[in-house]
PDB file of C-alpha atoms in Angstrom:
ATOM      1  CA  UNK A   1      29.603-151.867 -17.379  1.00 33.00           C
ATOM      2  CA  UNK A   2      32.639-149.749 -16.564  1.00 30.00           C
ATOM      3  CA  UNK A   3      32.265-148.751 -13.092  1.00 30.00           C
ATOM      4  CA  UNK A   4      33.482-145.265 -12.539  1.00 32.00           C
ATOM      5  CA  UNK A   5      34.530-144.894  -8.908  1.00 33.00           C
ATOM      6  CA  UNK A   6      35.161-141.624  -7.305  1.00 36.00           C
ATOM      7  CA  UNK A   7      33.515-137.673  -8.568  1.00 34.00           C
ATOM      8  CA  UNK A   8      32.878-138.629 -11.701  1.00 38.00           C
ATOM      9  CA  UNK A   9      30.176-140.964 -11.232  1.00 40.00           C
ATOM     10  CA  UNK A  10      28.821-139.533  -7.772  1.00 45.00           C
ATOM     11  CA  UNK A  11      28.170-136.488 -10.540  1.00 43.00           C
ATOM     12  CA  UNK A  12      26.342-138.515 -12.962  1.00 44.00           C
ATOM     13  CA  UNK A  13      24.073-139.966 -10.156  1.00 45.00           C
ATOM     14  CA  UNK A  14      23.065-137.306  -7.847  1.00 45.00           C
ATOM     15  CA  UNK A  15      20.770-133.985  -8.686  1.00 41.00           C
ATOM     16  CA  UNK A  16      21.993-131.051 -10.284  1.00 32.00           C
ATOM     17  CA  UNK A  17      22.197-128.941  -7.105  1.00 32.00           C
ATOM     18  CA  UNK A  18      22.515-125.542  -8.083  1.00 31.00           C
ATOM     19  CA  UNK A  19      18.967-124.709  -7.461  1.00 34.00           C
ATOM     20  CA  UNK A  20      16.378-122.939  -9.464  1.00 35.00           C
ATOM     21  CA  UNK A  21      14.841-119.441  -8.037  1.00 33.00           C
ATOM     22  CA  UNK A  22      11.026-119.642  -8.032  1.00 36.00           C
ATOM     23  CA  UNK A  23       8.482-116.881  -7.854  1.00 35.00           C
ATOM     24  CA  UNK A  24       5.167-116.618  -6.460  1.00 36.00           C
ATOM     25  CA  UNK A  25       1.934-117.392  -7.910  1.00 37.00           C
ATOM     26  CA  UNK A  26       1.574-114.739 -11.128  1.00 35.00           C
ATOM     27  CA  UNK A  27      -1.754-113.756 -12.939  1.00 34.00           C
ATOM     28  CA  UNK A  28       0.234-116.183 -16.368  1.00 39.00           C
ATOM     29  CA  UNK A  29       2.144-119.114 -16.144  1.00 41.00           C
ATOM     30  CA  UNK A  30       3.875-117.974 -19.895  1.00 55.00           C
ATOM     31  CA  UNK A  31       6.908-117.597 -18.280  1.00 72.00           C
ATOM     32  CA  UNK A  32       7.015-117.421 -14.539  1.00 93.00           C
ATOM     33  CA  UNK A  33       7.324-121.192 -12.278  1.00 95.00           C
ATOM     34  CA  UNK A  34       5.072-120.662  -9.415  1.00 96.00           C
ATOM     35  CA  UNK A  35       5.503-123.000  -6.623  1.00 96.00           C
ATOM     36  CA  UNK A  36       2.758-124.895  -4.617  1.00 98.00           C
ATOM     37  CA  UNK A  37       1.459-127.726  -2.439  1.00 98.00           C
ATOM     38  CA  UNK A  38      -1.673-129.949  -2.490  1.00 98.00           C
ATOM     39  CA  UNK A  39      -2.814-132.961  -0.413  1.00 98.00           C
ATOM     40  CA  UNK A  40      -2.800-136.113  -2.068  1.00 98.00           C
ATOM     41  CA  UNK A  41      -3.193-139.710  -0.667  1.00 98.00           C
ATOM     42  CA  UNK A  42      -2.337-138.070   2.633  1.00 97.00           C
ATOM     43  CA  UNK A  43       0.771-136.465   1.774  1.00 98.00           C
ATOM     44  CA  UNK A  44       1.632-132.493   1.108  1.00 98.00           C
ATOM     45  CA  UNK A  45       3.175-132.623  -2.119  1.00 98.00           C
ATOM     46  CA  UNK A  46       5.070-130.076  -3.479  1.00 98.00           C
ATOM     47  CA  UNK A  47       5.257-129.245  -7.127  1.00 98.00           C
ATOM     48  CA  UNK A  48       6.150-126.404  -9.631  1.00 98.00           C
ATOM     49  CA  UNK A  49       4.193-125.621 -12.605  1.00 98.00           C
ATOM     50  CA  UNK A  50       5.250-123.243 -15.979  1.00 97.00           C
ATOM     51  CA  UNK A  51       3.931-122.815 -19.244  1.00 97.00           C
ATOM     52  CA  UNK A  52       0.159-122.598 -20.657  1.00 95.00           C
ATOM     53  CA  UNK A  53      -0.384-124.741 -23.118  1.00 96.00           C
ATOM     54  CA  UNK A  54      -2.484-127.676 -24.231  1.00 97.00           C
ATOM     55  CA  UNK A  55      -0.009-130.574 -23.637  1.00 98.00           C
ATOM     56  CA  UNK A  56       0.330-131.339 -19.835  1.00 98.00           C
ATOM     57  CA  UNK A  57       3.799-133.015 -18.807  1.00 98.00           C
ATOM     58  CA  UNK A  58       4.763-134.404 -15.713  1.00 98.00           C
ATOM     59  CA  UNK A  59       8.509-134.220 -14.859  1.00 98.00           C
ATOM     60  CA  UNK A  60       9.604-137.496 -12.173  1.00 98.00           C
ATOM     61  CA  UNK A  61      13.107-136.876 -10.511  1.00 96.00           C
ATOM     62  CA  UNK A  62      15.837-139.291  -9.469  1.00 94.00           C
ATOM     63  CA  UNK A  63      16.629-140.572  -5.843  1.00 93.00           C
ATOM     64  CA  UNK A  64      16.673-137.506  -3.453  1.00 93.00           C
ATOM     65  CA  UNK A  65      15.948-135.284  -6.364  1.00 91.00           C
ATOM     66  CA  UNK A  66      13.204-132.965  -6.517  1.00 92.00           C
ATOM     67  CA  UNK A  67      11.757-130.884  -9.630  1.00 91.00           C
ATOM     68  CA  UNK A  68      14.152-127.835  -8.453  1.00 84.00           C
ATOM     69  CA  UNK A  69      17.168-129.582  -8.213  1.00 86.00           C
ATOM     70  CA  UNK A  70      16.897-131.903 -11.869  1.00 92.00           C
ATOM     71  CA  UNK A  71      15.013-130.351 -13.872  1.00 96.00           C
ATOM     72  CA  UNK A  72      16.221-126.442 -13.965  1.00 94.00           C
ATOM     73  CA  UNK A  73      16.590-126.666 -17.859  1.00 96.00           C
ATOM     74  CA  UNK A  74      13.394-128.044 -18.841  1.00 98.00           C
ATOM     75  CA  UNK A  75      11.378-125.941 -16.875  1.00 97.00           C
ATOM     76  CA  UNK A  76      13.436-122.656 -17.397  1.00 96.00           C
ATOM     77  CA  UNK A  77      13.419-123.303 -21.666  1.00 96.00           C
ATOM     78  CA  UNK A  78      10.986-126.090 -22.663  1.00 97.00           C
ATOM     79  CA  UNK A  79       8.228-124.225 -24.973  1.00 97.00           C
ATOM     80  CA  UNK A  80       5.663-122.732 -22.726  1.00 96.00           C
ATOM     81  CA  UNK A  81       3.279-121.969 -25.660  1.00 96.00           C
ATOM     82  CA  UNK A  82       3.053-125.115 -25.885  1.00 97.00           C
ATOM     83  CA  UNK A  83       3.479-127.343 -22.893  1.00 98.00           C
ATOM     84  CA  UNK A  84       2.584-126.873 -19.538  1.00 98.00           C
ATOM     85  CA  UNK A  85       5.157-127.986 -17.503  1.00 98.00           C
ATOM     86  CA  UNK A  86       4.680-129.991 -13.635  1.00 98.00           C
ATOM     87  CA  UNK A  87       7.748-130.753 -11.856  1.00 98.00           C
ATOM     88  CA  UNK A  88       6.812-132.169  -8.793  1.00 98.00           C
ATOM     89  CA  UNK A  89       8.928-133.852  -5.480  1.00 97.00           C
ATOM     90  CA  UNK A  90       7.800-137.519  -4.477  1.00 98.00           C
ATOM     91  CA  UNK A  91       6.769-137.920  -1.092  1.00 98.00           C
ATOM     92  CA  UNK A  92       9.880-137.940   1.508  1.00 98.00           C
ATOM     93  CA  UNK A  93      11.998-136.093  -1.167  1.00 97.00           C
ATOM     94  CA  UNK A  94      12.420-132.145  -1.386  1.00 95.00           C
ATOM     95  CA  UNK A  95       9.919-129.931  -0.071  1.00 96.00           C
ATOM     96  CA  UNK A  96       7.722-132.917   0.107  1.00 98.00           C
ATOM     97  CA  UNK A  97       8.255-133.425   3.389  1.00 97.00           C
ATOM     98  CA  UNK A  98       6.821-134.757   5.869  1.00 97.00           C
ATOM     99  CA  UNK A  99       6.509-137.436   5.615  1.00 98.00           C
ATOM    100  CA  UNK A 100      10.387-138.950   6.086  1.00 98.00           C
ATOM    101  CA  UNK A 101      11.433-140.875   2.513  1.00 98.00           C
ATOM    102  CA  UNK A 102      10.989-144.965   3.285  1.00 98.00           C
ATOM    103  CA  UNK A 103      11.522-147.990   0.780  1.00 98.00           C
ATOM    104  CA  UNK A 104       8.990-150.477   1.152  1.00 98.00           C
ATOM    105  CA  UNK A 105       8.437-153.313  -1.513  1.00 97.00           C
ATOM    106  CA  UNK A 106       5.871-151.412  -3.342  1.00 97.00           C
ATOM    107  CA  UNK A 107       7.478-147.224  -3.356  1.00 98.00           C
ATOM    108  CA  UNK A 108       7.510-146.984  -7.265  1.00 98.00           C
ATOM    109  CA  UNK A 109       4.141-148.193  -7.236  1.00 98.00           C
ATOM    110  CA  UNK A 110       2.893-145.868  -4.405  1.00 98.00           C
ATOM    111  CA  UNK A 111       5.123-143.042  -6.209  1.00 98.00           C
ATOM    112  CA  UNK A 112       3.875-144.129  -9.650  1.00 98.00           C
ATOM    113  CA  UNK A 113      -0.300-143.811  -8.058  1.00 98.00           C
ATOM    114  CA  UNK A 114       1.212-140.084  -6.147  1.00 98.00           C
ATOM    115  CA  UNK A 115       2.304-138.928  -9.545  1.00 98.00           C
ATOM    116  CA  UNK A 116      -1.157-139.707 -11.289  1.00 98.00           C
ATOM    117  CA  UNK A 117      -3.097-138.628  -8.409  1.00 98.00           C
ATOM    118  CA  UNK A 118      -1.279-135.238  -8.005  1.00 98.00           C
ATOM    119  CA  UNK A 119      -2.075-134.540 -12.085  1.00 98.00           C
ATOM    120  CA  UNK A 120      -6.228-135.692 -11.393  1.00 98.00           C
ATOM    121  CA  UNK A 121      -5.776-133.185  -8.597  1.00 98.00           C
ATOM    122  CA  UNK A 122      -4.539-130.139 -10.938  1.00 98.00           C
ATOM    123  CA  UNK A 123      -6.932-131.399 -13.071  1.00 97.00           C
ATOM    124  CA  UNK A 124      -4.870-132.903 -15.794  1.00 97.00           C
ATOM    125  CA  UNK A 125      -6.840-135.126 -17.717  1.00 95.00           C
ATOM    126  CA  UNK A 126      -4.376-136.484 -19.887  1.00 97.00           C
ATOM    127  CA  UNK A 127      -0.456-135.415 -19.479  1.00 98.00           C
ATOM    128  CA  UNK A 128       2.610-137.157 -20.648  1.00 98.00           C
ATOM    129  CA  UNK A 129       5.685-138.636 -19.055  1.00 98.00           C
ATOM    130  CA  UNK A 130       9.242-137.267 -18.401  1.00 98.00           C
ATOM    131  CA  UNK A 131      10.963-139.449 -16.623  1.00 98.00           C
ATOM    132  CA  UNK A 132      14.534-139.740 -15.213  1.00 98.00           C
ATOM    133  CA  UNK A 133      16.223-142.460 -13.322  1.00 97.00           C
ATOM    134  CA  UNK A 134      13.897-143.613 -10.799  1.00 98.00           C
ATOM    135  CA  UNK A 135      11.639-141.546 -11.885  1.00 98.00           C
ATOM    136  CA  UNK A 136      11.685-143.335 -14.741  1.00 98.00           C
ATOM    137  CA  UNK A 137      11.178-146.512 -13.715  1.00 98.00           C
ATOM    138  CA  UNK A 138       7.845-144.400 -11.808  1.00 98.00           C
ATOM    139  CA  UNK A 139       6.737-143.550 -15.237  1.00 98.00           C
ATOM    140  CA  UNK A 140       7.103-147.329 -16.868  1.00 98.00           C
ATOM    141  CA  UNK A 141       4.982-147.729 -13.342  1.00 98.00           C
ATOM    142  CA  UNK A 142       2.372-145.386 -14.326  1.00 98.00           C
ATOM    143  CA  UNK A 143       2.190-145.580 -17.968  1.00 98.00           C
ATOM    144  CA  UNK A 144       1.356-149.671 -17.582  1.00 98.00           C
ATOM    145  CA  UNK A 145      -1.004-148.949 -14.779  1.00 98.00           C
ATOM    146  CA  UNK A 146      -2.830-145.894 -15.710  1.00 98.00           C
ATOM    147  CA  UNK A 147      -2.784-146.237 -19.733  1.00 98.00           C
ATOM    148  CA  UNK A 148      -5.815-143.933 -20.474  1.00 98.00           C
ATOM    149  CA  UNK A 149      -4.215-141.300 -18.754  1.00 98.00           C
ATOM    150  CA  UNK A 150      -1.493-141.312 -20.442  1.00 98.00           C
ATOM    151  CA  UNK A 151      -0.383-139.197 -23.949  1.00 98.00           C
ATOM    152  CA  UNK A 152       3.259-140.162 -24.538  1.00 98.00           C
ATOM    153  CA  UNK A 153       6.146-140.852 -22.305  1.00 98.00           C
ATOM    154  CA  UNK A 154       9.815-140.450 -22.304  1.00 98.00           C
ATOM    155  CA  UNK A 155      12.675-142.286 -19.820  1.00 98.00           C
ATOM    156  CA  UNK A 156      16.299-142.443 -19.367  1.00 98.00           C
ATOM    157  CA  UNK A 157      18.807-143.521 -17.040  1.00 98.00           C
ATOM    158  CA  UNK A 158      16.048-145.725 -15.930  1.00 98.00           C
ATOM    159  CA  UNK A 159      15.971-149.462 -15.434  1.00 98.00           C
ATOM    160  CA  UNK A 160      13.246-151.947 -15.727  1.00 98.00           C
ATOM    161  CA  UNK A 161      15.024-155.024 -13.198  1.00 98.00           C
ATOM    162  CA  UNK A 162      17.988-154.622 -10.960  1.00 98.00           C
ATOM    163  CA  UNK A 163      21.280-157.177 -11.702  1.00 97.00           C
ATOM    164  CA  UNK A 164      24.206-158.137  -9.522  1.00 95.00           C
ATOM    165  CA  UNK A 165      26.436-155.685 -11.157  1.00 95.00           C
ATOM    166  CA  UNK A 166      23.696-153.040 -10.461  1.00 96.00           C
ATOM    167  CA  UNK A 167      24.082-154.389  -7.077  1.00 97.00           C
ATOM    168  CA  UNK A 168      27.312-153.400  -6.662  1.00 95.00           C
ATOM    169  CA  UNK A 169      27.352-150.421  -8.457  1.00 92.00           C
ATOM    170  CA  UNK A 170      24.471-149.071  -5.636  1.00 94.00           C
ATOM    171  CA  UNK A 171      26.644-150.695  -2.705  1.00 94.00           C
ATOM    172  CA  UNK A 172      29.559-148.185  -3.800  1.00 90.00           C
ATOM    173  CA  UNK A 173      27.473-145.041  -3.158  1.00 89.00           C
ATOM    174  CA  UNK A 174      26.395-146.425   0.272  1.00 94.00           C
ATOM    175  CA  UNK A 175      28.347-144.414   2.746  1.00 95.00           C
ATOM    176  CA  UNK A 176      27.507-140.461   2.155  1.00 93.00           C
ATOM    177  CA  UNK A 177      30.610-139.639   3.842  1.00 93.00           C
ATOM    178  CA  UNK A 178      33.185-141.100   0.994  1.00 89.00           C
ATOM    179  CA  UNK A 179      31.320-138.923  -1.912  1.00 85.00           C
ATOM    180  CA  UNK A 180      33.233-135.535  -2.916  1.00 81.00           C
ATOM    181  CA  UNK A 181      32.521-132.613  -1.110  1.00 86.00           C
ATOM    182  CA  UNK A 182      31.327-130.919  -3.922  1.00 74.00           C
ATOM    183  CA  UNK A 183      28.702-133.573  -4.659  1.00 73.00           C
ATOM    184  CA  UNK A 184      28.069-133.958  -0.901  1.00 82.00           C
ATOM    185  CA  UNK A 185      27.561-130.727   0.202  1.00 83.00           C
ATOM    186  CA  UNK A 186      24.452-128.933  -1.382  1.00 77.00           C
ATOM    187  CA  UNK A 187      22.701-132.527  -0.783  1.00 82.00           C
ATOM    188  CA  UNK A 188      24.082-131.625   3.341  1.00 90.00           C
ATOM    189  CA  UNK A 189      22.166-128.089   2.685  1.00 88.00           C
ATOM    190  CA  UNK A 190      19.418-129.208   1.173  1.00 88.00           C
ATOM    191  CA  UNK A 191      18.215-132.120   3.416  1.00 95.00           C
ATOM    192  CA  UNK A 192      20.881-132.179   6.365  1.00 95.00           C
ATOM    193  CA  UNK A 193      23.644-134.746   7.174  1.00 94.00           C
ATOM    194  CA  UNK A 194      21.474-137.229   8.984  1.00 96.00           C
ATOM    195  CA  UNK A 195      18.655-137.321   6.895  1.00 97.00           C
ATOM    196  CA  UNK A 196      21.102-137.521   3.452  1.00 96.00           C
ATOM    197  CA  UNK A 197      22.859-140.190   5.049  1.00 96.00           C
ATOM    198  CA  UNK A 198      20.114-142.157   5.955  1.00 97.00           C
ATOM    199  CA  UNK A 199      17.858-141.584   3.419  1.00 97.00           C
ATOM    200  CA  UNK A 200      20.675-142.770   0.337  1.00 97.00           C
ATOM    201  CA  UNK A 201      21.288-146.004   2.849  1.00 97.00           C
ATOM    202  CA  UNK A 202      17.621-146.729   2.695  1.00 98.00           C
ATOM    203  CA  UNK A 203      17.628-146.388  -0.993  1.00 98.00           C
ATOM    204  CA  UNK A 204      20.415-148.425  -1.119  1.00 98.00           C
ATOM    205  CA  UNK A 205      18.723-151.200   0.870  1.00 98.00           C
ATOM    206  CA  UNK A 206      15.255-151.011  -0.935  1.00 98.00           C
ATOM    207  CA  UNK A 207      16.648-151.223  -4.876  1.00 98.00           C
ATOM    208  CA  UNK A 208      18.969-153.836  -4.069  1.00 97.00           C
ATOM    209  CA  UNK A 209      16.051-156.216  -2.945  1.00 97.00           C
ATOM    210  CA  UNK A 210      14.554-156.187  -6.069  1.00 98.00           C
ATOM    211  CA  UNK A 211      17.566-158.330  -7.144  1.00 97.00           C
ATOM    212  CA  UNK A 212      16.590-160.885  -4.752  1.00 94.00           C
ATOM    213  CA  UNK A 213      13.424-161.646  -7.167  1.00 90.00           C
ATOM    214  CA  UNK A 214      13.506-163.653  -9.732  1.00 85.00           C
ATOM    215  CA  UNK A 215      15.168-161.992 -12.416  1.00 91.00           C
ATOM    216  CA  UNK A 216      15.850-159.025 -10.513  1.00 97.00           C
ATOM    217  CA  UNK A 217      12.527-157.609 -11.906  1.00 97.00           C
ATOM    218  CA  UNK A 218      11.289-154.326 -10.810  1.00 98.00           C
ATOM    219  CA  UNK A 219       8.539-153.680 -13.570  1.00 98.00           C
ATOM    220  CA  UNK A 220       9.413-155.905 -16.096  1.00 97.00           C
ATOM    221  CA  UNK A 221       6.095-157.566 -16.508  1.00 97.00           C
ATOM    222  CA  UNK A 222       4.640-154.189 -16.895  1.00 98.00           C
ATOM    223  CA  UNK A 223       6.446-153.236 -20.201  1.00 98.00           C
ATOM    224  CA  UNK A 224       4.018-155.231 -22.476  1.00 98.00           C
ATOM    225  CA  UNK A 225       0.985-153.107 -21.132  1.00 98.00           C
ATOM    226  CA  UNK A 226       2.319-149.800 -21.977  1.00 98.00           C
ATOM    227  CA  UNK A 227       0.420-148.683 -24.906  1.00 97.00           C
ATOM    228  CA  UNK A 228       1.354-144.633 -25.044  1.00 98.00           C
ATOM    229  CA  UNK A 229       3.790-143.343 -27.739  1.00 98.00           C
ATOM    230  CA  UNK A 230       7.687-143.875 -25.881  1.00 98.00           C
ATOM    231  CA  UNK A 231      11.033-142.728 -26.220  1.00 98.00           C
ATOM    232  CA  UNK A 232      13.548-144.673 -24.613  1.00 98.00           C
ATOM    233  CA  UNK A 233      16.669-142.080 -24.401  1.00 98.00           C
ATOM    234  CA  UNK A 234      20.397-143.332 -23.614  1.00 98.00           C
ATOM    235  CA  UNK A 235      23.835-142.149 -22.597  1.00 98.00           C
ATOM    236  CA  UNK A 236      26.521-144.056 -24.377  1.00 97.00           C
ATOM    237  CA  UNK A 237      29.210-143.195 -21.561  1.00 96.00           C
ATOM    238  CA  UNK A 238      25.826-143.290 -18.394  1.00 94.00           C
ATOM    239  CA  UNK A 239      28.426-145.194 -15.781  1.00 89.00           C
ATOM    240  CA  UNK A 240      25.183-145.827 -13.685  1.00 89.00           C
ATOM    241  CA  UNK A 241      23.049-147.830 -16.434  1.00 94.00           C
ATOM    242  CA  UNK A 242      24.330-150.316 -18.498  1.00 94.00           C
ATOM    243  CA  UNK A 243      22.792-150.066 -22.237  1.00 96.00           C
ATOM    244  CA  UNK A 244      21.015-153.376 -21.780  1.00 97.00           C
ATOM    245  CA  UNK A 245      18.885-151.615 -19.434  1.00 98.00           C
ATOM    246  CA  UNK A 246      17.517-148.754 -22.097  1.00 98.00           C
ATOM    247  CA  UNK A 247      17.694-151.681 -25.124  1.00 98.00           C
ATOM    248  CA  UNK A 248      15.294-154.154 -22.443  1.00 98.00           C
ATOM    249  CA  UNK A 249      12.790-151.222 -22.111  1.00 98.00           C
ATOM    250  CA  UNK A 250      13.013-150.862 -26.021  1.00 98.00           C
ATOM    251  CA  UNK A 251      12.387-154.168 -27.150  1.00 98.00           C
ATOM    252  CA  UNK A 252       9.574-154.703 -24.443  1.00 98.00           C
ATOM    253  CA  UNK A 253       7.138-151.701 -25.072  1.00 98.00           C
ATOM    254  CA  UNK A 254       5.838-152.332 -28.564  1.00 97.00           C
ATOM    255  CA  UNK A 255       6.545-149.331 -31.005  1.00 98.00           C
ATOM    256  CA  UNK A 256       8.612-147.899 -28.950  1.00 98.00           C
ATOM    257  CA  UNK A 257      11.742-145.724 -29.867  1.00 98.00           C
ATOM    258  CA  UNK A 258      15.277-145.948 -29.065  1.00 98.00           C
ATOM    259  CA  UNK A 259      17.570-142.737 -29.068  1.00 97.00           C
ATOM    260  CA  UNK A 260      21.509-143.178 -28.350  1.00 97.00           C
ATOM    261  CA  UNK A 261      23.643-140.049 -27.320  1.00 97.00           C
ATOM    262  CA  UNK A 262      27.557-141.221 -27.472  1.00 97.00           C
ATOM    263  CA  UNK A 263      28.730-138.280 -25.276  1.00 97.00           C
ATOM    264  CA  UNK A 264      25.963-138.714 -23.056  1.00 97.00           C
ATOM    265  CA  UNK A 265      26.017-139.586 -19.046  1.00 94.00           C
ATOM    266  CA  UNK A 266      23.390-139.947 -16.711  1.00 93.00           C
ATOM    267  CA  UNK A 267      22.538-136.500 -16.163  1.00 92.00           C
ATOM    268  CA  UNK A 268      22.113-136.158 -20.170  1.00 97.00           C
ATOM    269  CA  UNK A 269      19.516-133.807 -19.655  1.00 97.00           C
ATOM    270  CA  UNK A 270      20.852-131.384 -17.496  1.00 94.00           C
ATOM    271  CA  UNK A 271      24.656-131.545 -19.399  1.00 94.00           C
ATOM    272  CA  UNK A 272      23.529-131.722 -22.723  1.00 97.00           C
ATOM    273  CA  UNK A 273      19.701-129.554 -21.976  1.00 97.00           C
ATOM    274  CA  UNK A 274      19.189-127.982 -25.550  1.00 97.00           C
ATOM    275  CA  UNK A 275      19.706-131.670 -27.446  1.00 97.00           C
ATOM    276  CA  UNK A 276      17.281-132.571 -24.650  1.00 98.00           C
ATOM    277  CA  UNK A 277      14.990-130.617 -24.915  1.00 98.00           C
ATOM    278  CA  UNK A 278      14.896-130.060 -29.078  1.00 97.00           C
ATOM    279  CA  UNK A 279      14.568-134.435 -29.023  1.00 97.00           C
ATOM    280  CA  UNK A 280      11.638-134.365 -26.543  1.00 98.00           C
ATOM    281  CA  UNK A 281       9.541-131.593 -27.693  1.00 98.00           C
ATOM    282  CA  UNK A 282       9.781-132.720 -31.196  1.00 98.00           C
ATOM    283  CA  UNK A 283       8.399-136.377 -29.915  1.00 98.00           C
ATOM    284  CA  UNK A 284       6.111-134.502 -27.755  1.00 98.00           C
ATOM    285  CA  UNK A 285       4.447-132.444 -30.354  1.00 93.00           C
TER     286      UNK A 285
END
């Protein structure tokens, strides 16, 4: 892959920062996004919920992202008759903290059993999967692990085993304090200096030792078991994910589907939102 040093691909990995304005709790979710916490597997996680209809989705950010800062489209303009619409923030990530963010061997499987947990606890008995970046690879997680729970999924920028270019490509986004201000700065506001800095480091540190396994394999063995309806969506120009990665996912989950967008990045969903969101509800529905 094309490594794109500097802005440009700091852009295409971090959140969207500009952040979504919530409002409290209302008597209809039609078109309000109320705001909440619950206790699950020991943690206060924090979510937001819009919409009232039928079909439950779950929304799973990137690395430090939250449901506020990457997924303001989808839960301003996704149809609310329709879907309702859970973005929530993984444990150590947004306003789910405490606890601090850590990377031990297993965190997409413990974020993978949060995910499904926090949906039992809203009382979801069936939802589907929205998935981006790491949160993808949390949905591949969940989908192979938790199939009857499951209606249909959908993943991009998201990576089923980790390779020595990956490696390196992680390894260049190491140090906070050599990203653009622009990109920097609202992640500064948003967790503080320290806790940015230490937090991406740690990230760093804990995807790069799945390429010490063989094959570099984060969920690769998992693929097979996933049994739900999936979209595999891909940016053509994502300088972050190769297009082996999306065409692996595709040719290991049987009957899944494989959509290309040539002017899409890694934050296709956020630059590109009404494509997005017109692709996903249509596989949704």
């Amino acid at each position: 892959m094309a490594w794109r040093s500097g802005v440009t691909a700091l852009l295409m990995l971090q959140p969207r920062t500009a952040l979504l304005a919530t409002r409290g709790p209302a008597a209809s979710y039609g078109t309000s996004i109320t705001s909440a916490k619950i206790q699950v597997n020991g943690v206060n996680l924090h979510y937001q919920q819009t919409g009232e209809g039928s079909h439950a989705v779950l929304l799973l950010p990137g690395m430090l992202g939250s449901g506020q800062t990457d997924f303001g489209p989808q839960l301003k303009s996704m149809n609310k008759q329709l879907f309702t619409i859970v973005a929530w923030d993984p444990r150590g990530y947004g306003q789910s903290i405490p606890p601090s963010r850590d990377f031990p061997p297993d965190f997409f499987e413990r974020d993978a059993k949060d995910a499904v947990d926090l949906m039992q606890a809203l009382k979801f008995k069936k939802f589907s999967l929205l998935g981006w970046s790491d949160g993808g690879i949390t949905a591949l997680i969940a989908a192979a692990k938790y199939p009857a729970l499951i209606h249909k999924m959908v993943v991009w920028g998201a990576n089923a085993s980790v390779t020595q270019e990956d490696v390196r490509i992680y390894n260049g986004i190491r140090d906070v304090s050599k990203w653009s201000e622009k990109v920097k700065k609202p992640l500064e506001e948003l967790y503080g200096l320290k806790y940015f800095a230490e937090t991406c480091e740690a990230w760093v540190d804990g995807i790069t030792r799945f390429a010490e396994k063989s094959g570099g394999s984060i969920c690769q063995q998992l693929l097979p078991h996933i049994k739900c309806p999936t979209l595999i969506i891909h940016g053509e120009k994502d300088p972050l994910v190769p297009r082996f990665h999306a065409e692996y996912i595709h040719e290991h989950i049987k009957g899944s589907r494989l959509h290309l967008m040539p002017e899409g990045k890694h934050n296709l969903h956020l630059r590109f939102a009404e494509e997005f969101n017109r692709e996903v509800e249509e596989f949704l529905r």
